[in-house]
Every structure is written in C-alpha cells, then in structure tokens.
Tab-separated table of C-alpha atoms in Angstrom:
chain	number	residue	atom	x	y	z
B	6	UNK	CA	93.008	83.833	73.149
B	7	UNK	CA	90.491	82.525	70.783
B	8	UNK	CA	88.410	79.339	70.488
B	9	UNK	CA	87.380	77.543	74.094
B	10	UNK	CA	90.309	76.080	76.752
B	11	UNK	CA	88.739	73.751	79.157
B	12	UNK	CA	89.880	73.393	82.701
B	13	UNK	CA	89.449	70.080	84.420
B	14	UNK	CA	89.548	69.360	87.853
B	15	UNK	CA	88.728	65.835	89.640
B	16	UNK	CA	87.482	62.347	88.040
B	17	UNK	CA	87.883	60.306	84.676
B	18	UNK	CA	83.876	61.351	84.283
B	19	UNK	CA	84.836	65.286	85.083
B	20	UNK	CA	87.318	64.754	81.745
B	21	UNK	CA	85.044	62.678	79.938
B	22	UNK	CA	82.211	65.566	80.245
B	23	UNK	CA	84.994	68.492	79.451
B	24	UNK	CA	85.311	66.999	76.180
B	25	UNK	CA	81.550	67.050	75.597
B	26	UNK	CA	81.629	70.569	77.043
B	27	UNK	CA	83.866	71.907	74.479
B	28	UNK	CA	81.778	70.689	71.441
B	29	UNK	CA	78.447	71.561	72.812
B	30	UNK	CA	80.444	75.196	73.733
B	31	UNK	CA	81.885	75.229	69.981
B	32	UNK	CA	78.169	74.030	68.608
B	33	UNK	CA	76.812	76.988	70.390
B	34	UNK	CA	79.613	79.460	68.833
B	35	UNK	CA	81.327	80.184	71.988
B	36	UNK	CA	84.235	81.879	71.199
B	37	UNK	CA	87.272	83.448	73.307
B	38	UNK	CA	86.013	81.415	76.923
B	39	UNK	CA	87.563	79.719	79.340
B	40	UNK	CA	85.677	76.938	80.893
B	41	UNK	CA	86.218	75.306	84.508
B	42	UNK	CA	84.702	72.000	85.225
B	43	UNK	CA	85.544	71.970	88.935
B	44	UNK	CA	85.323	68.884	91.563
B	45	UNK	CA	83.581	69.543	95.156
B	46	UNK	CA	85.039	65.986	96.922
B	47	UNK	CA	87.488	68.043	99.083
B	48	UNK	CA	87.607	71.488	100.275
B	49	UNK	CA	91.335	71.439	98.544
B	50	UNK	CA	89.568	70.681	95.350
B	51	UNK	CA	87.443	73.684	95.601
B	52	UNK	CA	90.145	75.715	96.527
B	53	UNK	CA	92.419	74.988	93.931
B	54	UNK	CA	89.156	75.950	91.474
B	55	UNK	CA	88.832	79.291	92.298
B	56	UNK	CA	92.804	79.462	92.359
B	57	UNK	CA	92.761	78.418	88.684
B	58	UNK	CA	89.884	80.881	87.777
B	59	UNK	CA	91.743	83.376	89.077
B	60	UNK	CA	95.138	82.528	87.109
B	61	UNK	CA	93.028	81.867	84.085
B	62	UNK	CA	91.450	85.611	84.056
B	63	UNK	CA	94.408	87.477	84.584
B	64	UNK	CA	95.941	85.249	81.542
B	65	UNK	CA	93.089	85.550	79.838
B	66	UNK	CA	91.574	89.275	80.849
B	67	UNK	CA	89.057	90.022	77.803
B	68	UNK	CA	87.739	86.099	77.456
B	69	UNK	CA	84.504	85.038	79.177
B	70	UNK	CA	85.332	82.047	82.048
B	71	UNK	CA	82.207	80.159	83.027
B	72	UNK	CA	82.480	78.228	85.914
B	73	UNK	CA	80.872	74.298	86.417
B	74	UNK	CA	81.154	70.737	87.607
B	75	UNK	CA	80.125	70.021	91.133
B	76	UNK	CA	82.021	72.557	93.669
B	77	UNK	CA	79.706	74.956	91.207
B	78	UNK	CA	76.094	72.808	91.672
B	79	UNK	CA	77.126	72.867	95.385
B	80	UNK	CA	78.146	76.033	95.740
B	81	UNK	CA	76.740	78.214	93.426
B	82	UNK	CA	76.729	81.308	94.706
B	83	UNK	CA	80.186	81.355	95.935
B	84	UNK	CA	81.676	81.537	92.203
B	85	UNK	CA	79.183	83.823	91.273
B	86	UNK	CA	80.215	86.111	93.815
B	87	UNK	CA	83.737	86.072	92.089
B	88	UNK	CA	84.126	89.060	90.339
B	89	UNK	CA	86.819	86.354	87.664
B	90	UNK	CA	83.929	84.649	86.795
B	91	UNK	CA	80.886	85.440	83.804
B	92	UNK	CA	78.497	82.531	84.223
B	93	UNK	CA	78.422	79.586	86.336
B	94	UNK	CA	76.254	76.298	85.069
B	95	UNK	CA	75.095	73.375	86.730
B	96	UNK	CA	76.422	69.756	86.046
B	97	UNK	CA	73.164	69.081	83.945
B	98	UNK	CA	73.179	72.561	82.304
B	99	UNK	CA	76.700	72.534	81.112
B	100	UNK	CA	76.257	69.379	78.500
B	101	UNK	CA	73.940	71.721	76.199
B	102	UNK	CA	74.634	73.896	73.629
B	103	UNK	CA	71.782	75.701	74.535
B	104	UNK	CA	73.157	77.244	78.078
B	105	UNK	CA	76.181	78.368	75.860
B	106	UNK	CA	74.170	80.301	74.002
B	107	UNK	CA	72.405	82.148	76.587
B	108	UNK	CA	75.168	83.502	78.638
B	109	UNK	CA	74.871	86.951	80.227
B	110	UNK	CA	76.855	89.727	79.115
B	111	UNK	CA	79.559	91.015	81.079
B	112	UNK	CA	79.190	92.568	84.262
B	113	UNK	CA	75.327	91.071	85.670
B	114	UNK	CA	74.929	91.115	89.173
B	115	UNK	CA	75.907	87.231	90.546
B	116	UNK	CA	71.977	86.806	90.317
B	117	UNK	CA	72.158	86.907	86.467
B	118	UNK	CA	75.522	84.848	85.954
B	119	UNK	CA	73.434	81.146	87.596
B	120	UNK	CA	72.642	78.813	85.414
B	121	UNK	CA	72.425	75.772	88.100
B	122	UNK	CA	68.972	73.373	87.964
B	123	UNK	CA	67.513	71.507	90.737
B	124	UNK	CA	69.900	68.052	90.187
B	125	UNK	CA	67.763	66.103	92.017
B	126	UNK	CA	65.134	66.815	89.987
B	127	UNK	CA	67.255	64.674	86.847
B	128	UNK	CA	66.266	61.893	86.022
B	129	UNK	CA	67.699	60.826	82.782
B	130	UNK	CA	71.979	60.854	81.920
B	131	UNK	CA	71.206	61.221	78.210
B	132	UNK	CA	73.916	59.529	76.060
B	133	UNK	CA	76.832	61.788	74.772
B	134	UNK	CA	78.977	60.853	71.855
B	135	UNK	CA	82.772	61.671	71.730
B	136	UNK	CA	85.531	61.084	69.238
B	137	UNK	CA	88.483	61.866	71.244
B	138	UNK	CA	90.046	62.045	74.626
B	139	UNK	CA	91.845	65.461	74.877
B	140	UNK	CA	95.549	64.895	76.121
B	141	UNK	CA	94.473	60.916	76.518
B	142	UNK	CA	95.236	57.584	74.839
B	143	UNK	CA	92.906	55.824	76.745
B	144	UNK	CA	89.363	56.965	75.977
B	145	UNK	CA	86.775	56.954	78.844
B	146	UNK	CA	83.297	56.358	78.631
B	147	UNK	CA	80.346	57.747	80.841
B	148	UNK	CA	78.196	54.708	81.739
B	149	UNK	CA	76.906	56.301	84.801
B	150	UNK	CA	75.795	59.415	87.006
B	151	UNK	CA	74.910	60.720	90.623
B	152	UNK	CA	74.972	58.055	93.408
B	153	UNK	CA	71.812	56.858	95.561
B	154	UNK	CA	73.779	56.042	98.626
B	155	UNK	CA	74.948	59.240	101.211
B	156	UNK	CA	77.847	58.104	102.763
B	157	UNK	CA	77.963	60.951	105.659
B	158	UNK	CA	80.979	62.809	104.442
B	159	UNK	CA	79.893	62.692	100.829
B	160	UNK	CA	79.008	65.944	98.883
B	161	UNK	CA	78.842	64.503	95.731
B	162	UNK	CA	75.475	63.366	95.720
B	163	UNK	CA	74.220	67.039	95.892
B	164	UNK	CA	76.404	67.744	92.778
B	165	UNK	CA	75.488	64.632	90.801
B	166	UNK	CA	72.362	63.681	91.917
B	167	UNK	CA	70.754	59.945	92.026
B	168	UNK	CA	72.033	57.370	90.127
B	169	UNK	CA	71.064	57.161	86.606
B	170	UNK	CA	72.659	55.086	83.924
B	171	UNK	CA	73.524	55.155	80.329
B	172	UNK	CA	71.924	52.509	78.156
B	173	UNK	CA	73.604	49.680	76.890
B	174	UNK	CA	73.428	50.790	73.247
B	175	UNK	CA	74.208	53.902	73.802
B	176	UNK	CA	77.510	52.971	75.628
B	177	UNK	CA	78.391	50.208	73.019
B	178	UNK	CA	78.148	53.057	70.297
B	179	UNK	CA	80.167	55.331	72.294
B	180	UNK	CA	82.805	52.964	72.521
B	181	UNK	CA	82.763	51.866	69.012
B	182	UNK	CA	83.510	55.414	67.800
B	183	UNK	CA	86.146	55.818	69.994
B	184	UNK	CA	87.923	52.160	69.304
B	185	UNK	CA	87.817	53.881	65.407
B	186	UNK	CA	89.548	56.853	66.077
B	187	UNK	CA	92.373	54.287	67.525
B	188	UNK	CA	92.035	54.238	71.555
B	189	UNK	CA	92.558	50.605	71.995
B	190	UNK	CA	91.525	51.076	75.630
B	191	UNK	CA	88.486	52.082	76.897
B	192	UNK	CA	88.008	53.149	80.575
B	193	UNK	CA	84.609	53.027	81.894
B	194	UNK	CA	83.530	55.926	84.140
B	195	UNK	CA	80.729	56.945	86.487
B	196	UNK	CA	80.187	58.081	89.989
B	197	UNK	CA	78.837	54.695	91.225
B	198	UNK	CA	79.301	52.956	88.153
B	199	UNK	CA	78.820	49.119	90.034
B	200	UNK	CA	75.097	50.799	90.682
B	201	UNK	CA	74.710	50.469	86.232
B	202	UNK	CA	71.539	49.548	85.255
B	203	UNK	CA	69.188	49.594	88.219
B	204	UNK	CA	66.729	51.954	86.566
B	205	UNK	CA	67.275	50.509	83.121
B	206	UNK	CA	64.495	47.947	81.630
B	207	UNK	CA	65.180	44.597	82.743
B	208	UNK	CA	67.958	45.737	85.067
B	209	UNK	CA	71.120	44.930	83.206
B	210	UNK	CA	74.213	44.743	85.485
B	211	UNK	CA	77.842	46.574	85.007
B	212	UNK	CA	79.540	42.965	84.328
B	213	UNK	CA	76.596	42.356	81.689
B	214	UNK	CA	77.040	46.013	79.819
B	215	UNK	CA	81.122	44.897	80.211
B	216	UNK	CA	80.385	41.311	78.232
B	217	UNK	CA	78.282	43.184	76.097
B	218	UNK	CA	81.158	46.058	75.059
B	219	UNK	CA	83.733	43.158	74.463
B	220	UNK	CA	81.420	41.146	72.401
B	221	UNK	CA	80.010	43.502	70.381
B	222	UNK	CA	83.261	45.992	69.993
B	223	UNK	CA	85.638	43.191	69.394
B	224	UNK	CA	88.466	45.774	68.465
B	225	UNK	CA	88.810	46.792	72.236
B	226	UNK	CA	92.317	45.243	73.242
B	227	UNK	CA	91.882	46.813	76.467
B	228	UNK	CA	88.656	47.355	79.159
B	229	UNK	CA	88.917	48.960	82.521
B	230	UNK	CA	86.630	50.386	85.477
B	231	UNK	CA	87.883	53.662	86.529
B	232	UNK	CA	86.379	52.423	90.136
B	233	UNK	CA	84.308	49.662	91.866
B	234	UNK	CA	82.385	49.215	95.350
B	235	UNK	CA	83.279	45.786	95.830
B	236	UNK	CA	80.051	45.119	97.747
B	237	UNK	CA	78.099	45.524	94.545
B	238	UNK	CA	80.162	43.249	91.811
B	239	UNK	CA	78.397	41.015	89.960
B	240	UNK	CA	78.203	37.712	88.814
B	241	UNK	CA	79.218	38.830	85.115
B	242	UNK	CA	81.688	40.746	86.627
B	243	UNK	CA	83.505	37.967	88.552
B	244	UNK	CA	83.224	35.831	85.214
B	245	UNK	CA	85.384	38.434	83.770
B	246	UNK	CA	87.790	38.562	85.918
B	247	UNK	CA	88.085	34.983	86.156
B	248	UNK	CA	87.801	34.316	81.977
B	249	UNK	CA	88.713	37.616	79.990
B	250	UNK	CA	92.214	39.039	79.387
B	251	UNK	CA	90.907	41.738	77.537
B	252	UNK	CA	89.335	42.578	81.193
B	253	UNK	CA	91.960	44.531	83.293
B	254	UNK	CA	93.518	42.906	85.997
B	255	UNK	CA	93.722	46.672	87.973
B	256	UNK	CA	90.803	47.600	90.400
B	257	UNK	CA	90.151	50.754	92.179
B	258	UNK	CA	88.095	50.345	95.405
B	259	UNK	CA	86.071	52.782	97.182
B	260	UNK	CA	87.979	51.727	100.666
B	261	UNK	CA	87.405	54.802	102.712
B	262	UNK	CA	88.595	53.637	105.963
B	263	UNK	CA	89.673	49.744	107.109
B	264	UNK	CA	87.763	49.651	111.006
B	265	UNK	CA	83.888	48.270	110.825
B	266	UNK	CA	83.032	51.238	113.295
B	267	UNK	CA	84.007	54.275	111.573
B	268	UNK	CA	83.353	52.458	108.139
B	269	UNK	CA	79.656	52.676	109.280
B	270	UNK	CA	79.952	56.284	110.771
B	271	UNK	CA	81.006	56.765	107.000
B	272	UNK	CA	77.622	54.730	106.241
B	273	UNK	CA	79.316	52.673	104.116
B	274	UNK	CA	78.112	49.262	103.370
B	275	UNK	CA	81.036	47.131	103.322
B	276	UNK	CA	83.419	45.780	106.881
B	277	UNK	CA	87.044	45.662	106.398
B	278	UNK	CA	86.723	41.705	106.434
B	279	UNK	CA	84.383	42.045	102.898
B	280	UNK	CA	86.881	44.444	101.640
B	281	UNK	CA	89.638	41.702	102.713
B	282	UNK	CA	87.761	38.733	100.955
B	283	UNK	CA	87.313	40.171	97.709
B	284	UNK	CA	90.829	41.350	97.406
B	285	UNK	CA	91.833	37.699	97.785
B	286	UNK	CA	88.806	36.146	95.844
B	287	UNK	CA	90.429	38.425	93.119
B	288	UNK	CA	93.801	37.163	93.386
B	289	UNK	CA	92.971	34.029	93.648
B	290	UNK	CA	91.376	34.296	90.043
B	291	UNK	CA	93.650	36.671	88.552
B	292	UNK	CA	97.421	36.255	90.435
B	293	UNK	CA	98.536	39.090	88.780
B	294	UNK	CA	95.478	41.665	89.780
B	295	UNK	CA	96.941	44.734	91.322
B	296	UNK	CA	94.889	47.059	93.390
B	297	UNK	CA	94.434	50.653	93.870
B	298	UNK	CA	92.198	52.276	96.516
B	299	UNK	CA	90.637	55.536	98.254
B	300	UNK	CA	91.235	56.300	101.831
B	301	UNK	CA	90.394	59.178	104.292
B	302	UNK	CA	92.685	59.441	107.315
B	303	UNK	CA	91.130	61.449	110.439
B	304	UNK	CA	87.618	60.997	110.048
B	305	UNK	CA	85.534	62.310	112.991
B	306	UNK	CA	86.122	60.064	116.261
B	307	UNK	CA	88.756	58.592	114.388
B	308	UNK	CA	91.022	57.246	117.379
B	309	UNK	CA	94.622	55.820	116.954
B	310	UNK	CA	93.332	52.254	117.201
B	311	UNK	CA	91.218	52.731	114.706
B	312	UNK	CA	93.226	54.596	112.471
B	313	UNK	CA	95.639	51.535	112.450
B	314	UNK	CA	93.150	49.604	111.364
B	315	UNK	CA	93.423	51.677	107.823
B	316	UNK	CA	96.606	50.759	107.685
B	317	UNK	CA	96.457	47.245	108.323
B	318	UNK	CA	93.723	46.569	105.805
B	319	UNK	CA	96.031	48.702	103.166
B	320	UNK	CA	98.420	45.917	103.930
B	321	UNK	CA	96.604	43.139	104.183
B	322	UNK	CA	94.331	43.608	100.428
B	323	UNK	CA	98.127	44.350	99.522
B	324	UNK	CA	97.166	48.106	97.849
B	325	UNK	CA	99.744	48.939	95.062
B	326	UNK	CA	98.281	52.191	94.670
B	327	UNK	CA	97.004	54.085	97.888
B	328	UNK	CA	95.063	57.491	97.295
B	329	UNK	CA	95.107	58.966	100.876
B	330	UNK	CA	92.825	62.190	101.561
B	331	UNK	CA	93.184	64.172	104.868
B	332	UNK	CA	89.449	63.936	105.799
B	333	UNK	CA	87.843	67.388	104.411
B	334	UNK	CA	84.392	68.214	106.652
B	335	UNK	CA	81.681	69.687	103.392
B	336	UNK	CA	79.528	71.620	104.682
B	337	UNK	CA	75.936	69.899	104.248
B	338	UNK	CA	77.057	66.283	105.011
B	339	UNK	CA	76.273	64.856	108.659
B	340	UNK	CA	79.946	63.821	109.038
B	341	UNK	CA	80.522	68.050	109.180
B	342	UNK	CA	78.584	67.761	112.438
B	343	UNK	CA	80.554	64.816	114.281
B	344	UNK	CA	83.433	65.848	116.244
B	345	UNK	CA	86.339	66.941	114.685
B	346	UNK	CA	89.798	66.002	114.889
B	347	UNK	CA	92.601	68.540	115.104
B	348	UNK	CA	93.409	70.029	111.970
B	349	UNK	CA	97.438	69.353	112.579
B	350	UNK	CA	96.379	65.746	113.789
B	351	UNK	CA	94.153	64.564	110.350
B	352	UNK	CA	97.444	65.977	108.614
B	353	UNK	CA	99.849	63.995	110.146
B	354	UNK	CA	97.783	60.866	110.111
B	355	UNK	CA	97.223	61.255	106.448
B	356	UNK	CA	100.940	61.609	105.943
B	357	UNK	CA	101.762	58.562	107.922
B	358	UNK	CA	99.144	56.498	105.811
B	359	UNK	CA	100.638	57.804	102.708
B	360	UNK	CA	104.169	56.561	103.973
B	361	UNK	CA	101.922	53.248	104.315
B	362	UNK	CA	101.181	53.356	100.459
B	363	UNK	CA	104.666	54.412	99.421
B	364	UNK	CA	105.923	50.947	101.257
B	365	UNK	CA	103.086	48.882	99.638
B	366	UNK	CA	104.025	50.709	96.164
B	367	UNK	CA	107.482	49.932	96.538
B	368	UNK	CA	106.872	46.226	97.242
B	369	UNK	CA	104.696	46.047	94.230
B	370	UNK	CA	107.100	47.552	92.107
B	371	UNK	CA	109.520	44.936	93.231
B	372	UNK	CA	107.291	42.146	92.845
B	373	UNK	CA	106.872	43.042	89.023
B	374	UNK	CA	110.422	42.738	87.832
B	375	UNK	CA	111.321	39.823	85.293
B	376	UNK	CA	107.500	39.789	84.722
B	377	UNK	CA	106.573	40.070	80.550
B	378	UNK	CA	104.529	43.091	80.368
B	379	UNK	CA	102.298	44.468	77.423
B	380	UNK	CA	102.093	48.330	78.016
B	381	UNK	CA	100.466	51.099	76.593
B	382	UNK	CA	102.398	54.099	75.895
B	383	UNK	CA	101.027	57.232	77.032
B	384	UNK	CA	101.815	61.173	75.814
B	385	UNK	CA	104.265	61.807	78.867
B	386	UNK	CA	106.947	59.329	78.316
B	387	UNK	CA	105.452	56.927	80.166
B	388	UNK	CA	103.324	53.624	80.140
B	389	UNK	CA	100.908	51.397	81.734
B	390	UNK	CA	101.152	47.843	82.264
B	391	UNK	CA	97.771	45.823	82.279
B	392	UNK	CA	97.723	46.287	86.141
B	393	UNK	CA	98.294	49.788	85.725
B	394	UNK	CA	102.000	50.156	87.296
B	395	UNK	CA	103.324	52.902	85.587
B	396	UNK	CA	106.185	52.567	83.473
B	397	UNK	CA	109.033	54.451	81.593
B	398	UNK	CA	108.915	54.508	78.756
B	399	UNK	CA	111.298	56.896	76.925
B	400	UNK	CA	111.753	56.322	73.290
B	401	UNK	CA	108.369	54.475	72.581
B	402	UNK	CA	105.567	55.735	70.723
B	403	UNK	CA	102.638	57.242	72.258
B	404	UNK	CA	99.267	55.211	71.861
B	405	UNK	CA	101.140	52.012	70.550
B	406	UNK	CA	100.977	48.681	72.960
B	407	UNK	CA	103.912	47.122	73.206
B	408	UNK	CA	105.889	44.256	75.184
B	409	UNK	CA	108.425	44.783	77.446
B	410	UNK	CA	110.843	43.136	80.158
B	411	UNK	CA	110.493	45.107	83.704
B	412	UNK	CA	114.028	45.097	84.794
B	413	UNK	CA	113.538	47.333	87.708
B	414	UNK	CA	112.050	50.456	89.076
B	415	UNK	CA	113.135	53.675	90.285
B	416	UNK	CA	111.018	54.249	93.532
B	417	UNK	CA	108.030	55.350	91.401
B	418	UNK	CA	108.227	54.135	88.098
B	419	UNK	CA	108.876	50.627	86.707
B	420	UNK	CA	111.893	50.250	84.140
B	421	UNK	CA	112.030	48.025	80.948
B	422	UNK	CA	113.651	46.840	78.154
B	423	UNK	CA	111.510	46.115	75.001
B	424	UNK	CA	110.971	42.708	74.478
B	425	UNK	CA	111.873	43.352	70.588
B	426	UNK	CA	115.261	44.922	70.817
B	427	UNK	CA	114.106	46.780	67.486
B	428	UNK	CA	111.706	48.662	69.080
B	429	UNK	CA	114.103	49.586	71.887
C-alpha cells in the first residue's frame, strides 16, 4: 500500500478526529501506515480493535500500523505488547504532526513504541480545521472533549479526560469551511457536548454556540447533536427546538437504564421520570421529534423488576431508535467491583431489550407513512429524513436533499416516492 488508511472504531468525534489524523499523518510525511483510532466504551469494542490490527497487518505486512483513540490511552500497554503493532499514541498525541514524525523504527521493545501523555493533565481541545468528511455527507464538528462526570461504569473519562470545549469562533469557522465544500448538514460532536462552554469566558452554553452557528453560517440547511444529557439542555436549546427548523427534530439521549435505583448505581444524574418529561416537553414543541437513545441491559444488581423498568421507559419516551449494550464491566470503573450478573443472563436481557427497540422502531416506521419528508441522500443508497429514520433511497443522488412521499417501510427502512416524479 502507499499513502495512510485510517481505521475508525466508535463515535461521530472518533471519525471527526480520523480525518484530522490523516492530514496531520500526511503533514508529517507518513507514508505506507495504517492507522487505528480505536474506542474503549465496551470490552467488544476493544476486541474488535486488536481484531482489525491484526487483519490490517497481514493485508498490509511491510506498512507501519500505529495504534490510538481511547482503548489505546486506557490500555496502553496491551497494544504495545502486540507484536502487529509499531507505535501506539495517546488521544492528545495523535492530533500532531509532530508524534508522526517521531515514530520508532521497526522492531523497539513495547517500551519504545508509547507515545500516550498523562490526559488528565490536558487542559485545552485546541481547534482543528477540516474540509471533508471521509465516506460522509454530513460533516461533523468537534465542539467538545473528555467528560467531568464518572458515571461508575464509564471508562471514557480516563481516555478523554475532563471536559474542555472548543471556542465559539473556532467552531463557527469550522463549520463555515465545511458548509463550502457542500455538506449542507453539520453534526455537532463531543463526549459531553451539553457540558459546552463551562470553562470558556463568560460561560457560553451549547444552545447559545447552536444560535450562534445558524446565525452566522446561514448556508447550514441542516444542524444536529450527535447526543444530549437531557438534564443539562438549555434555555437556548429549548428555544430551538421550539422556533428553528433548521434545528433537527432527532435527539440522542444518554438513557443508560430507566429505574431511579440502578440509574444512580450508574451515578447518573437524571430519574426515569426527568428522562420521561423531557421526551414529552419535546414533543409537545416539536410533534414530529423522534428519539434515539443508549441503554445497558444487566448492570450489576440489575434484578428483573428493575430491568423492566428499561423497558417501560423505552416505551413510554416512545424511542424510535434503541442502542442496547450488554453491560461490559472496564476494568478501573467502580461498577467492575459491584456484583456481577451472569454472563448468559446480561446476554439474554440485552436481546430481549433489543426486541423492545425493534417493536418501538417498527411503530415509528409506521407512524411516518403519508408524512412529506425532505431527506438527505447518503453514499449507500440510502437517506435520512429530518428525524433521522432512514430511508431508501435507490436512484437519488448522494449529498442532494430532496422531498419525498413515505409510502411504507420494509421492517428497517422507510420507502418513498419522490415528491417530483422527475426526480424519481
């Protein structure tokens, strides 16, 4: 191979920092390297990383594959104790130029390959600049990094750090360049992005740098969050919401679990009955809001009661799009030290909440036919509607919005007919 191939694992901010990756790596004169920007939020994530290094170096046997992201700020050593990998850099160290151009030659002891900083000791997310989305027509933009909060089965703190934020300038800029390489859509993306602005002069909220984006960017048709803690939205943010169609009507909650006692086991800082109220505060403003949502089934003391509970607060914010993880113990994180559930048991409870989701997608999906829907065609044949059901769209062109009739769905999808027979 030649040139730099970037594997990503994990979030919209894990893809945003690829691409910055690859032109810091290319700045630096990196040449014939694979890079792997792993995710540490399951033990499955990690897993699949060193899977993929391994499949990458025996496709790729005379390039140099540097490992990063968080499963490699967490665990370090690990993937420098694979014999696959050349260099492994920390989440901080792998947005320089710089650490690409002091890489080890081949074959240092594991010692030699680390290139992983104290993340704690960060302080600053300094602003990167973008012009494209790799693979993308949405564009995402970091406004955020590392988290302040330690929910007890959270490692990503330890790979992120505390929370720092991008300022408002620098974001607005971002998203400029990007609305002028044509991404119509901008996605904003951070670890706990509704934390923006807390160590920013004069504090500016997530709902304020929103306004701001839309006001000064007036080419963005489209502005999403990637996710929000409901607890934390703002004023601003509720005005958008209530006032601004260019503001998506699709929001992606950090749920975790739906019963108040293993919600604060989790340390959270939200009940299922706040998690209830803004669901309908947001319906009641936007009627056409659809919702998506994380969830961890088998927690530690997790009993059957309580594991309903999940369930019945899926149903009852009416989540269109359920993300259901088996809970994963991380070694490090106080929830590793609870008492477990069986193995076979977390499984089967995480299947049956998934069946939950399927159900809830399926009644979404039915909900949305006849409706008028403006979607944005992706590379794979499909589309997004502003609520972010997916759609098919076979035939269309990729990047271009477009308005459509939903006619029906096929179980996963949404089906349409353009609204301009022309198009169709």
């Amino acid at each position: 191979m030649s040139g730099v191939d970037v594997i990503t694992f994990g979030c919209r901010l894990n893809t945003y920092e690829s691409e910055v990756m690859r032109a810091e790596a290319e700045k630096a004169g990196l040449n014939n390297a694979v890079l792997v920007n792993t995710c540490a939020v399951t033990g499955e994530a990690v897993r699949q990383a060193r899977q993929a290094i391994r499949r990458a170096r025996r496709d790729n046997p005379h390039a140099r594959i540097i490992v990063t992201g968080c499963a490699a700020q967490t665990e370090s050593e690990t993937f420098a104790a694979m014999p696959e990998v050349d260099a492994v850099l920390g989440n901080e160290e792998k947005l320089k130029s710089a650490s690409y151009r002091r890489l080890p030659d081949f074959g240092v002891s594991a010692e030699e390959k680390l290139r992983v900083n104290d993340i704690m000791s960060v302080r600053e997310t300094a602003p990167q600049m973008v012009r494209l989305i790799d693979g993308h027509v949405r564009a995402f933009v970091q406004v955020q990094n590392g988290c302040d909060h330690r929910c007890t089965f959270c490692i990503i703190p330890y790979g992120r750090g505390n929370s720092r934020s991008v300022p408002m300038g620098a974001v607005v800029d971002q998203a400029r360049k990007l609305v002028g390489s044509g991404y119509c859509e901008i996605v904003l993306t951070g670890v706990d992005a509704t934390s923006y602005g807390a160590d920013l002069p004069g504090k500016p909220s997530l709902g304020q740098l929103a306004k701001t984006l839309l006001k000064q960017v007036p080419d963005i048709r489209r502005l999403r969050l990637s996710s929000i803690d409901s607890i934390e939205a703002d004023a601003h943010l509720w005005d958008l919401i209530a006032d601004e169609p260019r503001f998506m009507p699709h929001l992606h909650l950090s749920l975790q679990h739906g019963d108040d006692m293993i919600l604060k086991r989790m340390k959270r800082r939200h009940s299922a009955a706040d998690a209830s109220a803004f669901c309908g505060r947001v319906r009641a403003l936007r009627p056409d809001a659809s919702f998506g949502a994380d969830m961890i089934a088998g927690f530690p003391t997790e009993t059957e009661e309580m594991f309903a509970n999940a369930g019945r607060l899926a149903e009852d914010c009416g989540i269109a799009h359920l993300h259901v993880f088996p809970y994963s113990p991380r070694p490090g994180t106080p929830a590793a030290r609870m008492p477990q559930l069986d193995r076979a048991l977390v499984k089967e409870r995480a299947s049956r909440l998934r069946d939950t989701g399927k159900r809830l997608h399926e009644a979404h999906l039915v909900s949305m036919i006849g409706k008028r829907e403006m979607i944005l065609v992706e590379n794979n044949g499909l589309a997004h509607t502003e609520n972010f059901t997916l759609v098919d769209a076979a035939g269309l062109k990729p990047r271009d919005l477009v308005p459509v009739i939903i006619t029906g769905h096929n179980g996963k999808h949404l089906t349409m007919r353009p609204e301009n027979r022309l198009l169709a």
